[in-house]
Short mmCIF file of C-alpha atoms in Angstrom, two decimals:
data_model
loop_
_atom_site.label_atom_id
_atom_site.label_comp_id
_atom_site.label_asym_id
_atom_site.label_seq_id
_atom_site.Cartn_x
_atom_site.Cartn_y
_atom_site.Cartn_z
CA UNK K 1 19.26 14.81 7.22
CA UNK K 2 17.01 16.78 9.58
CA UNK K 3 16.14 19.42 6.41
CA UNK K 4 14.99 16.01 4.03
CA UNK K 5 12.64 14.91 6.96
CA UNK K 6 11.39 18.53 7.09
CA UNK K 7 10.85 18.42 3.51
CA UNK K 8 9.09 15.34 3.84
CA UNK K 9 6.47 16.92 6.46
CA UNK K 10 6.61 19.90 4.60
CA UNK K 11 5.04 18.48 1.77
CA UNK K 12 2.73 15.95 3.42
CA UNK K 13 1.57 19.65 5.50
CA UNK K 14 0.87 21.19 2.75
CA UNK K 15 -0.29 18.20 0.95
CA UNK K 16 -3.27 17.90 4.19
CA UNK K 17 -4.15 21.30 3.47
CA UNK K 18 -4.78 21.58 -0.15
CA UNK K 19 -6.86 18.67 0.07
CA UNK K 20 -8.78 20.03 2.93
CA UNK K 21 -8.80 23.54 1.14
CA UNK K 22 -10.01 22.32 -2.03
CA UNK K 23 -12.28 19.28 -0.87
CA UNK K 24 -10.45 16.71 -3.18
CA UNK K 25 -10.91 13.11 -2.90
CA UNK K 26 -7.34 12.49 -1.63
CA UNK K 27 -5.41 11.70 1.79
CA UNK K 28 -2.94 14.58 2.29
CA UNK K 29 0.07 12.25 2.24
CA UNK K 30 -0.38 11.56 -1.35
CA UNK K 31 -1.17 14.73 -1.97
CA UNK K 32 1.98 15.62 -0.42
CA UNK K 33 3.56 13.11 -2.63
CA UNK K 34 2.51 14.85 -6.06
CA UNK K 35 4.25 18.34 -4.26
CA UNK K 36 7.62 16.61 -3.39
CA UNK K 37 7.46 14.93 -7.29
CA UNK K 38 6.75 18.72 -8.77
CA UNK K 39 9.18 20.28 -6.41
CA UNK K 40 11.89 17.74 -7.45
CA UNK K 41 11.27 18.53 -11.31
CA UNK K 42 11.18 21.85 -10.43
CA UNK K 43 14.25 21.98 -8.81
CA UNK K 44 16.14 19.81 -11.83
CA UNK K 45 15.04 22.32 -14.75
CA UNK K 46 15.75 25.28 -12.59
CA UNK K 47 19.92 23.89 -11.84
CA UNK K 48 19.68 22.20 -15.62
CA UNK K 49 20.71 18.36 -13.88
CA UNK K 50 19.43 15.60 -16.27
CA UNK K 51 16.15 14.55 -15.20
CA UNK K 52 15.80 11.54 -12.25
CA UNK K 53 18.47 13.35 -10.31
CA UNK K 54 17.29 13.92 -6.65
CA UNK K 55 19.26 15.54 -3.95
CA UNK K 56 21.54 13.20 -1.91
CA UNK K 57 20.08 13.98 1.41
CA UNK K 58 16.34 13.80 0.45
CA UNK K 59 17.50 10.64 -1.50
CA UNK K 60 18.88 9.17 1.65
CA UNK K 61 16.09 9.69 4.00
CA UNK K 62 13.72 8.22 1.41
CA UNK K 63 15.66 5.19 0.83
CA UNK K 64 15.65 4.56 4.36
CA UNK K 65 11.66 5.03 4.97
CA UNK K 66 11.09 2.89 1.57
CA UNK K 67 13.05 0.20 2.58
CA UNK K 68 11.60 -0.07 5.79
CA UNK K 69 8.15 0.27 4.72
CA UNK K 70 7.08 -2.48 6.22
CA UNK K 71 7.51 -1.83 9.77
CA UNK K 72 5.32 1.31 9.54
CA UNK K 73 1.99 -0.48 8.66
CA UNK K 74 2.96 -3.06 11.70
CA UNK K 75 0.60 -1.21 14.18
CA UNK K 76 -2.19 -0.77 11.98
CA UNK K 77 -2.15 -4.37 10.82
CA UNK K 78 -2.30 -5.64 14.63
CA UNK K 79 -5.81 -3.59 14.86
CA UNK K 80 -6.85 -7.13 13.81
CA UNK K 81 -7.01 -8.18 17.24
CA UNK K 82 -10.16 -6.11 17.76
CA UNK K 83 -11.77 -8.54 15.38
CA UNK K 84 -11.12 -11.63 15.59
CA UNK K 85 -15.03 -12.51 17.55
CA UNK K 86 -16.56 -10.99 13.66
CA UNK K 87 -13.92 -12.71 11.71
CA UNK K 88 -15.00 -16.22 13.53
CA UNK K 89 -18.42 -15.27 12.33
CA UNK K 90 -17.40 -14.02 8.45
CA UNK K 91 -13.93 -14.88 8.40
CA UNK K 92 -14.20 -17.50 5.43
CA UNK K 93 -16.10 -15.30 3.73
CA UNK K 94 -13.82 -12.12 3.86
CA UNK K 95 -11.37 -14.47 3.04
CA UNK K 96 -12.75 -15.42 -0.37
CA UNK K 97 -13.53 -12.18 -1.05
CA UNK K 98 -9.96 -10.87 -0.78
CA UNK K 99 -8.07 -13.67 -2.17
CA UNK K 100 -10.43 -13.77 -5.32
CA UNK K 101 -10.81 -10.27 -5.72
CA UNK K 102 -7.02 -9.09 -5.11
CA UNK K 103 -6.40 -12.36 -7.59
CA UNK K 104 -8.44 -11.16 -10.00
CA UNK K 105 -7.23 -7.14 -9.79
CA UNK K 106 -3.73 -8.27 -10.35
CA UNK K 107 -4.23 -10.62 -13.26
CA UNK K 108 -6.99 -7.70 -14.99
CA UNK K 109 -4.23 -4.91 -14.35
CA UNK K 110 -1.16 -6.63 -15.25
CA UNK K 111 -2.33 -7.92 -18.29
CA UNK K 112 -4.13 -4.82 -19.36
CA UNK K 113 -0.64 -3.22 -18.36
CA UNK K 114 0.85 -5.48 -21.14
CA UNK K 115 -1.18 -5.47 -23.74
CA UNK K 116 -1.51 -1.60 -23.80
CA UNK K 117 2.24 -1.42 -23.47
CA UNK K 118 2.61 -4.25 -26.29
CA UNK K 119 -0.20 -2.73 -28.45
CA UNK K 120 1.68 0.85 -27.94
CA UNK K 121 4.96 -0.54 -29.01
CA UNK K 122 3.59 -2.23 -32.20
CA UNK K 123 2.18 1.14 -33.25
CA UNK K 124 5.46 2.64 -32.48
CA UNK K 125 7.23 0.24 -34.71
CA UNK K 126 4.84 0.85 -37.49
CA UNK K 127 5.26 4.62 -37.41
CA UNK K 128 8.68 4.18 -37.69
CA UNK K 129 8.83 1.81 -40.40
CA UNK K 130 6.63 4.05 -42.43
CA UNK K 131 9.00 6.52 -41.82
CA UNK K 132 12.18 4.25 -42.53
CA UNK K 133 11.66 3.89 -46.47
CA UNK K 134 11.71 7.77 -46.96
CA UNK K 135 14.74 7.92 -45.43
CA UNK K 136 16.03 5.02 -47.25
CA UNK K 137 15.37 6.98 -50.53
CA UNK K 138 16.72 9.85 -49.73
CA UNK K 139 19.83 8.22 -48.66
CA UNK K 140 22.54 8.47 -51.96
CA UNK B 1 7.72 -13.88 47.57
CA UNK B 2 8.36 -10.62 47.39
CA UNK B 3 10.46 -11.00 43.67
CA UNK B 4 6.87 -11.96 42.12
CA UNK B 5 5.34 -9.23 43.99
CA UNK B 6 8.02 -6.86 42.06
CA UNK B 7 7.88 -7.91 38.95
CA UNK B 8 4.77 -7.53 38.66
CA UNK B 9 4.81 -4.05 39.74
CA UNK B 10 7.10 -3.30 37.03
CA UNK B 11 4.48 -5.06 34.37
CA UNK B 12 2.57 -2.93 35.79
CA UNK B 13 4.44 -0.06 34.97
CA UNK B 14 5.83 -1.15 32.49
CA UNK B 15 2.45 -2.52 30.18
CA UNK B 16 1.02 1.41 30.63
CA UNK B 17 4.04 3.03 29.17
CA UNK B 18 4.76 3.64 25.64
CA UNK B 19 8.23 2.90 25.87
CA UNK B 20 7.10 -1.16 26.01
CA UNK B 21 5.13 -1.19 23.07
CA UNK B 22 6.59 0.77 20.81
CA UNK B 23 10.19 -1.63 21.42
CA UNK B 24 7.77 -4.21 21.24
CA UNK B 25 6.79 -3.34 17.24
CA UNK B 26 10.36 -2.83 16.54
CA UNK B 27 11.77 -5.58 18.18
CA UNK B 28 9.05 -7.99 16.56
CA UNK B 29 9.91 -6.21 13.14
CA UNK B 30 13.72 -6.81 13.29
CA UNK B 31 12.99 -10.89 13.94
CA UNK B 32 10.40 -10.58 11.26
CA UNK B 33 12.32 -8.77 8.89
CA UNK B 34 15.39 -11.27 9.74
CA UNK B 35 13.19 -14.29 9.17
CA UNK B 36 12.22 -12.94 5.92
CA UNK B 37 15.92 -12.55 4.84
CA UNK B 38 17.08 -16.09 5.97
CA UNK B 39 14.17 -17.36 3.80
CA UNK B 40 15.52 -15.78 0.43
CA UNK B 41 12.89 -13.12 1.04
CA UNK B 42 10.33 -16.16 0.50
CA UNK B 43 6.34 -14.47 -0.22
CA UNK B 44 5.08 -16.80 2.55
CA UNK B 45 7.07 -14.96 4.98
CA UNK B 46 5.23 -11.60 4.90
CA UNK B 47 7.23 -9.48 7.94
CA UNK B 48 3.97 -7.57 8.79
CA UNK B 49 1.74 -10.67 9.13
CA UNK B 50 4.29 -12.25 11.44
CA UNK B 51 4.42 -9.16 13.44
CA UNK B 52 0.96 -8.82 13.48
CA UNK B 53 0.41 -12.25 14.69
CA UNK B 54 3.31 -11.86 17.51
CA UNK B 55 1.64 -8.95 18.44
CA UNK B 56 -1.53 -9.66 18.58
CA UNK B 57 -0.51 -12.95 20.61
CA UNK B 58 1.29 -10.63 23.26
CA UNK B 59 -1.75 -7.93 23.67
CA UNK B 60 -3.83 -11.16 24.50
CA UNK B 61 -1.86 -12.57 26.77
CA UNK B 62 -1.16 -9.55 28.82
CA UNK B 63 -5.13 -8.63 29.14
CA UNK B 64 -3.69 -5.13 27.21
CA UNK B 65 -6.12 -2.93 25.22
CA UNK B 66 -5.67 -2.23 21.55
CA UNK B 67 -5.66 1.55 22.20
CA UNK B 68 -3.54 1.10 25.08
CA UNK B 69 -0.95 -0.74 22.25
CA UNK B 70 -1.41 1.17 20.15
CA UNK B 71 -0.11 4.96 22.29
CA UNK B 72 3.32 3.22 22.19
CA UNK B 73 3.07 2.02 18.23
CA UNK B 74 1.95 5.16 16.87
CA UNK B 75 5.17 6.76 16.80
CA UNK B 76 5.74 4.51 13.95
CA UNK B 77 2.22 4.22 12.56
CA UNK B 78 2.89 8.51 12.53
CA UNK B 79 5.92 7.76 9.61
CA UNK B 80 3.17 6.41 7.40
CA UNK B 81 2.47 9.82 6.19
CA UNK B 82 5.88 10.76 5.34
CA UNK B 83 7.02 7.85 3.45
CA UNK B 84 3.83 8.07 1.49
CA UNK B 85 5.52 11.65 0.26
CA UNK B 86 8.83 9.80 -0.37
CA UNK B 87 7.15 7.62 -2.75
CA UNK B 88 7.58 10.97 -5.13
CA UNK B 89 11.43 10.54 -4.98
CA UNK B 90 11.70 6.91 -6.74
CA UNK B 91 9.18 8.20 -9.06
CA UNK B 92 11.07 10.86 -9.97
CA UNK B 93 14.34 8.73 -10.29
CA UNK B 94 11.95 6.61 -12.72
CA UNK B 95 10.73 9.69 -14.62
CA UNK B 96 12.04 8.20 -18.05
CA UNK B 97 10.23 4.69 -17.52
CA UNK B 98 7.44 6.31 -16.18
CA UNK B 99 6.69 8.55 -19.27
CA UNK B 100 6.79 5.83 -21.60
CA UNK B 101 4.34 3.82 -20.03
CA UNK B 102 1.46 6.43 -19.93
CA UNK B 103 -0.78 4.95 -21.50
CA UNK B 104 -0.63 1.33 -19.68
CA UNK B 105 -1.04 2.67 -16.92
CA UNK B 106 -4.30 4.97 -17.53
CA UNK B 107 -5.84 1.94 -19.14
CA UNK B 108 -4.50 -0.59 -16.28
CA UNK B 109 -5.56 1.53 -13.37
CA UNK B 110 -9.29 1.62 -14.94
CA UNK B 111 -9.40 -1.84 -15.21
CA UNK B 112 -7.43 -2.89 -12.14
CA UNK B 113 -9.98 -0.70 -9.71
CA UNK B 114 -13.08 -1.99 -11.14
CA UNK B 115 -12.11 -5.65 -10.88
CA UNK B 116 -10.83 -4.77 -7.25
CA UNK B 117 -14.33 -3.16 -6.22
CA UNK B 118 -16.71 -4.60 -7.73
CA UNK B 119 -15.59 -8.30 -7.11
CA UNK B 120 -14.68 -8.21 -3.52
CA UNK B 121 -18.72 -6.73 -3.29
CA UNK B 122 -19.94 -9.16 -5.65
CA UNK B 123 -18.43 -12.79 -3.75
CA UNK B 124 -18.84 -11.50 -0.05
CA UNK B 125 -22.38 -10.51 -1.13
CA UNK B 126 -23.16 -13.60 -3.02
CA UNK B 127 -21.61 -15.63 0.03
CA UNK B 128 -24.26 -13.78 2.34
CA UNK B 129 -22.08 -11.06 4.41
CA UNK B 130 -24.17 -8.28 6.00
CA UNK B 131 -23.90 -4.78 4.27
CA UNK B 132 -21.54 -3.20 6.75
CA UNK B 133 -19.22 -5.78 5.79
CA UNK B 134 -19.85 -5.16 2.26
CA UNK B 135 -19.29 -1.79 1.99
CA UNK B 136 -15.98 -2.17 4.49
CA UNK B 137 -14.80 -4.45 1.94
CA UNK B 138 -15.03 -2.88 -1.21
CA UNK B 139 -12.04 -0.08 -0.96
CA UNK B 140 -9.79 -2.76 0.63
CA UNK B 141 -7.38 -2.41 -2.34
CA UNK B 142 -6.72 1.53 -1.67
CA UNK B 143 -4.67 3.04 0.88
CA UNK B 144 -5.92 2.81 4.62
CA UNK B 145 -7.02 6.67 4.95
CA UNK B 146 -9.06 6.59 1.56
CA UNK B 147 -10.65 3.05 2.08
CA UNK B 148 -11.58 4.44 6.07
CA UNK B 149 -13.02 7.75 4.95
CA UNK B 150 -15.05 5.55 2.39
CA UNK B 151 -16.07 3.27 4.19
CA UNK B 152 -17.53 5.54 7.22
CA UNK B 153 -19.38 7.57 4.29
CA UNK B 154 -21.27 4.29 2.42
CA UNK B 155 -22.41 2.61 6.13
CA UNK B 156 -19.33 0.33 6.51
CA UNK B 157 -16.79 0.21 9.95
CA UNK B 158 -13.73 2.57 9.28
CA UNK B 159 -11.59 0.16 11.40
CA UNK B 160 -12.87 -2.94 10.31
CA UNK B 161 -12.27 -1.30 6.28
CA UNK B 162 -8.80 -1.18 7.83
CA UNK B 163 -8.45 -4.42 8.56
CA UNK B 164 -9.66 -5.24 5.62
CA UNK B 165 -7.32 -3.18 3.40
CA UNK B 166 -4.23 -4.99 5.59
CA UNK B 167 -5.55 -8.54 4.97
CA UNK B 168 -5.36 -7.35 1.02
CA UNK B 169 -2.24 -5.93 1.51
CA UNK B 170 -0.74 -9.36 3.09
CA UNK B 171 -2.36 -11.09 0.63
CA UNK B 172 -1.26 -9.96 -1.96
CA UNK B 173 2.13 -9.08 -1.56
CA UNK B 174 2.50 -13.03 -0.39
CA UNK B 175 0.83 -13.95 -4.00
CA UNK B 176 2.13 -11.52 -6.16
CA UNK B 177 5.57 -12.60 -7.09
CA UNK B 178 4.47 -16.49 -7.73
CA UNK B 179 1.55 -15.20 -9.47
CA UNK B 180 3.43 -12.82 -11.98
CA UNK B 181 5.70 -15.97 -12.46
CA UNK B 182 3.15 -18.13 -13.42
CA UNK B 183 1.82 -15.49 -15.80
CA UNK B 184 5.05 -15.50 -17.35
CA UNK B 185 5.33 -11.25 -16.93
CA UNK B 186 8.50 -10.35 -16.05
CA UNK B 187 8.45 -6.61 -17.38
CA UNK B 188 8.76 -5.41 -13.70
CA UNK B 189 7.12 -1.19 -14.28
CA UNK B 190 4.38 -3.61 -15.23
CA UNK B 191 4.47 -5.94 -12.04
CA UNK B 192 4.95 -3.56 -9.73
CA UNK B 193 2.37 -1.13 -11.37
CA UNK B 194 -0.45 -4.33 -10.34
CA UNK B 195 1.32 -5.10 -6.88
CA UNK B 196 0.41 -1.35 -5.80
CA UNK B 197 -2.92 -0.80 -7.62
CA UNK B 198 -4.44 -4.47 -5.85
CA UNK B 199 -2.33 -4.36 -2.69
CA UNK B 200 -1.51 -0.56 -2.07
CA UNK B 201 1.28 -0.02 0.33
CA UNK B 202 2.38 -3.55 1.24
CA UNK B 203 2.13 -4.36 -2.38
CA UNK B 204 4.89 -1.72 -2.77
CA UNK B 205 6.65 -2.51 0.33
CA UNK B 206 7.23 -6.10 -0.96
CA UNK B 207 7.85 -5.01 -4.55
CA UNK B 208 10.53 -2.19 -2.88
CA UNK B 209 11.71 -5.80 -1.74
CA UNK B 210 11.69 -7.39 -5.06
CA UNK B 211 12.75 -4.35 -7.19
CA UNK B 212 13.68 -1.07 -7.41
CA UNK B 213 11.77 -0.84 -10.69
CA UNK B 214 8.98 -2.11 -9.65
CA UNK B 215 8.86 -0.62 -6.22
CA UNK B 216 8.42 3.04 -8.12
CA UNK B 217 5.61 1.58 -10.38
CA UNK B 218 3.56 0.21 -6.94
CA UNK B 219 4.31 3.21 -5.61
CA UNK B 220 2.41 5.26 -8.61
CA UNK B 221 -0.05 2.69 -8.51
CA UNK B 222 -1.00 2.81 -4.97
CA UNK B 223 -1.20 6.58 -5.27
CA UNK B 224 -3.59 6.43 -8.63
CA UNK B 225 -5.42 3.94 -6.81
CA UNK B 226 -6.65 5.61 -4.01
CA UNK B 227 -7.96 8.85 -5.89
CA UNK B 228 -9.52 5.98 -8.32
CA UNK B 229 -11.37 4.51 -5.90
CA UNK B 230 -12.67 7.24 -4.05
CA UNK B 231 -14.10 8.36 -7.81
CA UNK B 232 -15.28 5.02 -8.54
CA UNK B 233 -16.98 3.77 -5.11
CA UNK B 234 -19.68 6.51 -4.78
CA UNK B 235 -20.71 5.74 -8.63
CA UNK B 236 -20.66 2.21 -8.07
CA UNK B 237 -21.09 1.46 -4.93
CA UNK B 238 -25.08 1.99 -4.13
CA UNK B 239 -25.32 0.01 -6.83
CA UNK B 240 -23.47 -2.80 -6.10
CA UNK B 241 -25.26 -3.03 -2.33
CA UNK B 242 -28.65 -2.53 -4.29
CA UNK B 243 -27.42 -6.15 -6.52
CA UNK B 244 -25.31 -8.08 -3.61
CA UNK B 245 -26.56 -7.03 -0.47
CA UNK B 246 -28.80 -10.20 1.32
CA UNK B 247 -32.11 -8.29 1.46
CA UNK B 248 -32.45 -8.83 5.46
#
């Protein structure tokens, strides 16, 4: 257990420095994130395990974290206490700003989500139908 | 009278040390977290807002300082950065899923960050908030580090941009699930993908909550996101303040 949560601030420490090192637009967690995904493919084609297959410790330590998630943006969120004179002042309209505008980004991306995948799938099918016939013919 | 006189002694002691606040968050978390379970995992029950609120209630009535709070919470706020890296391993699990839906995604995330930006900017301008507001508002839907940085660069209140992005978060993990109902979507890569692009990590936390799925989608989504955003906002952004912004 104690080598997956090194692995874990392994990554995110290397993650911080790349970022730093090469000025990109990123926090170093996330960075982090793309090292521990390439690390974990790496890892499968090297031992030849069938992809999605991620070692049980790692696995374990990352279930916990993921399922917990919650808790860990607890302090952050009670920062709003800081606030609350501005948010008597603007609070209805940072309110209508966040529930329209979170509204509105989940209806654009879930439907452009859809209709992508839909429009994707449709070309898919028609490839294959093309291909179907030709196969039919050569069948005896 | 000496009992009063002790007790609050310990308070004393007690309201200065990290040890009290940091139980504090967990403690508040487990009741949360329990009252979310005993209501079916119900969106209306969002476990951070409750602890937030509890909190927040506490620090007030004690007279304590936010920084003084927040020496005992931090120890938890410090596991932020790791779990963000174990978002990689249910990705990874997902890798199939996640390589057929390429191309929804690029297309989604696109779309999905523009909307985010550029509306929050355009109604809290429109409604007459003052700039700093405005440009603390317009990363809310990308991860707290990227929408702080952001904010400090474009003349908006790193903390308050936090504060921001959590109200978001809340938000939109408690209308996510109904919403996606009443839509009639129940691909969940594709619901979870729009949970974590609008609502970035408690978008996924609740979708982690929801599905396994479509906890690895949010957690793609609020990654993509928050380099999106950080590419989009300078571009954009000037602009936007140079439309929306009340000319004072």
């Amino acid at each position: 257990m104690i080598a997956a949560i090194a692995g874990l601030l392994l990554c995110q420490l290397l993650g911080e420095v790349l970022v730093r090192a090469l000025a990109l637009p990123l926090p170093g967690p996330v960075a982090g994130m793309g090292l521990m995904f390439a690390f974990l493919s790496l890892r499968g084609r090297r031992l030849g395990e069938e992809p999605g297959k991620v070692p049980n410790q790692i696995g374990t330590v990352a279930d916990v974290l993921l399922k917990n998630l919650s808790l860990l943006f607890i302090p952050a969120a009670t920062g709003i206490v800081q606030y609350f004179d501005l948010l008597r002042q603007f609070g209805w309209i940072i309110a209508a700003s966040i529930a329209v505008s979170t509204t509105a980004a989940l209806i654009v991306t879930v439907m452009v989500f859809r209709l992508t995948a839909v429009a994707g799938a449709k070309r898919f099918a028609r490839s294959a139908a093309q291909d179907s016939p030709a196969q039919e013919n050569e069948a005896p | 009278m000496i009992l009063p006189h002790r007790a609050s002694d310990i308070w004393v002691y007690l309201s200065a040390n990290p040890l009290f606040w940091l139980t504090a968050v967990l403690v508040s978390y487990l009741f949360s977290d329990w009252l979310s379970e005993k209501s079916g995992r119900h969106p209306l029950v969002n476990t951070v807002a409750i602890s937030a609120a509890i909190l927040s209630a506490l620090i007030l009535a004690t007279g304590t300082s936010y920084q003084t709070f927040f020496d005992g919470a931090q120890f938890v706020h410090f596991l932020l950065g790791p779990a963000t890296v174990a978002l990689a391993i249910p990705l990874y699990r997902n890798l199939g899923r996640v390589r057929a839906n390429l191309m929804p995604m690029v297309f989604a995330l696109t779309a999905g960050s523009l909307t985010a930006i550029v509306t929050a900017v355009a109604i809290a301008g429109w409604l007459g908030a003052p700039q700093t507001i405005l440009a603390s508002l317009a990363p809310k839907s990308a991860t707290t580090p990227i929408a702080m940085s952001l904010a400090a660069t474009y003349g908006g209140i790193p903390s308050l941009s936090a504060v921001f992005v959590l109200m978001t978060g809340v938000f939109g993990a408690v209308i996510v699930s109904p919403l996606m109902n009443a839509l009639g979507i129940r691909d969940f890569a594709a619901r979870g993908f729009a949970a974590g692009l609008a609502a970035h990590g408690l978008g996924t936390a609740r979708a982690f909550q929801v599905d396994a799925t479509a906890g690895a989608f949010a957690g793609i989504a609020l990654g993509l996101n928050g380099a999106m955003t950080a590419i989009i906002i300078p571009v954009v952004l000037p602009f936007l303040l140079h439309l929306f912004a009340p000319t004072a």
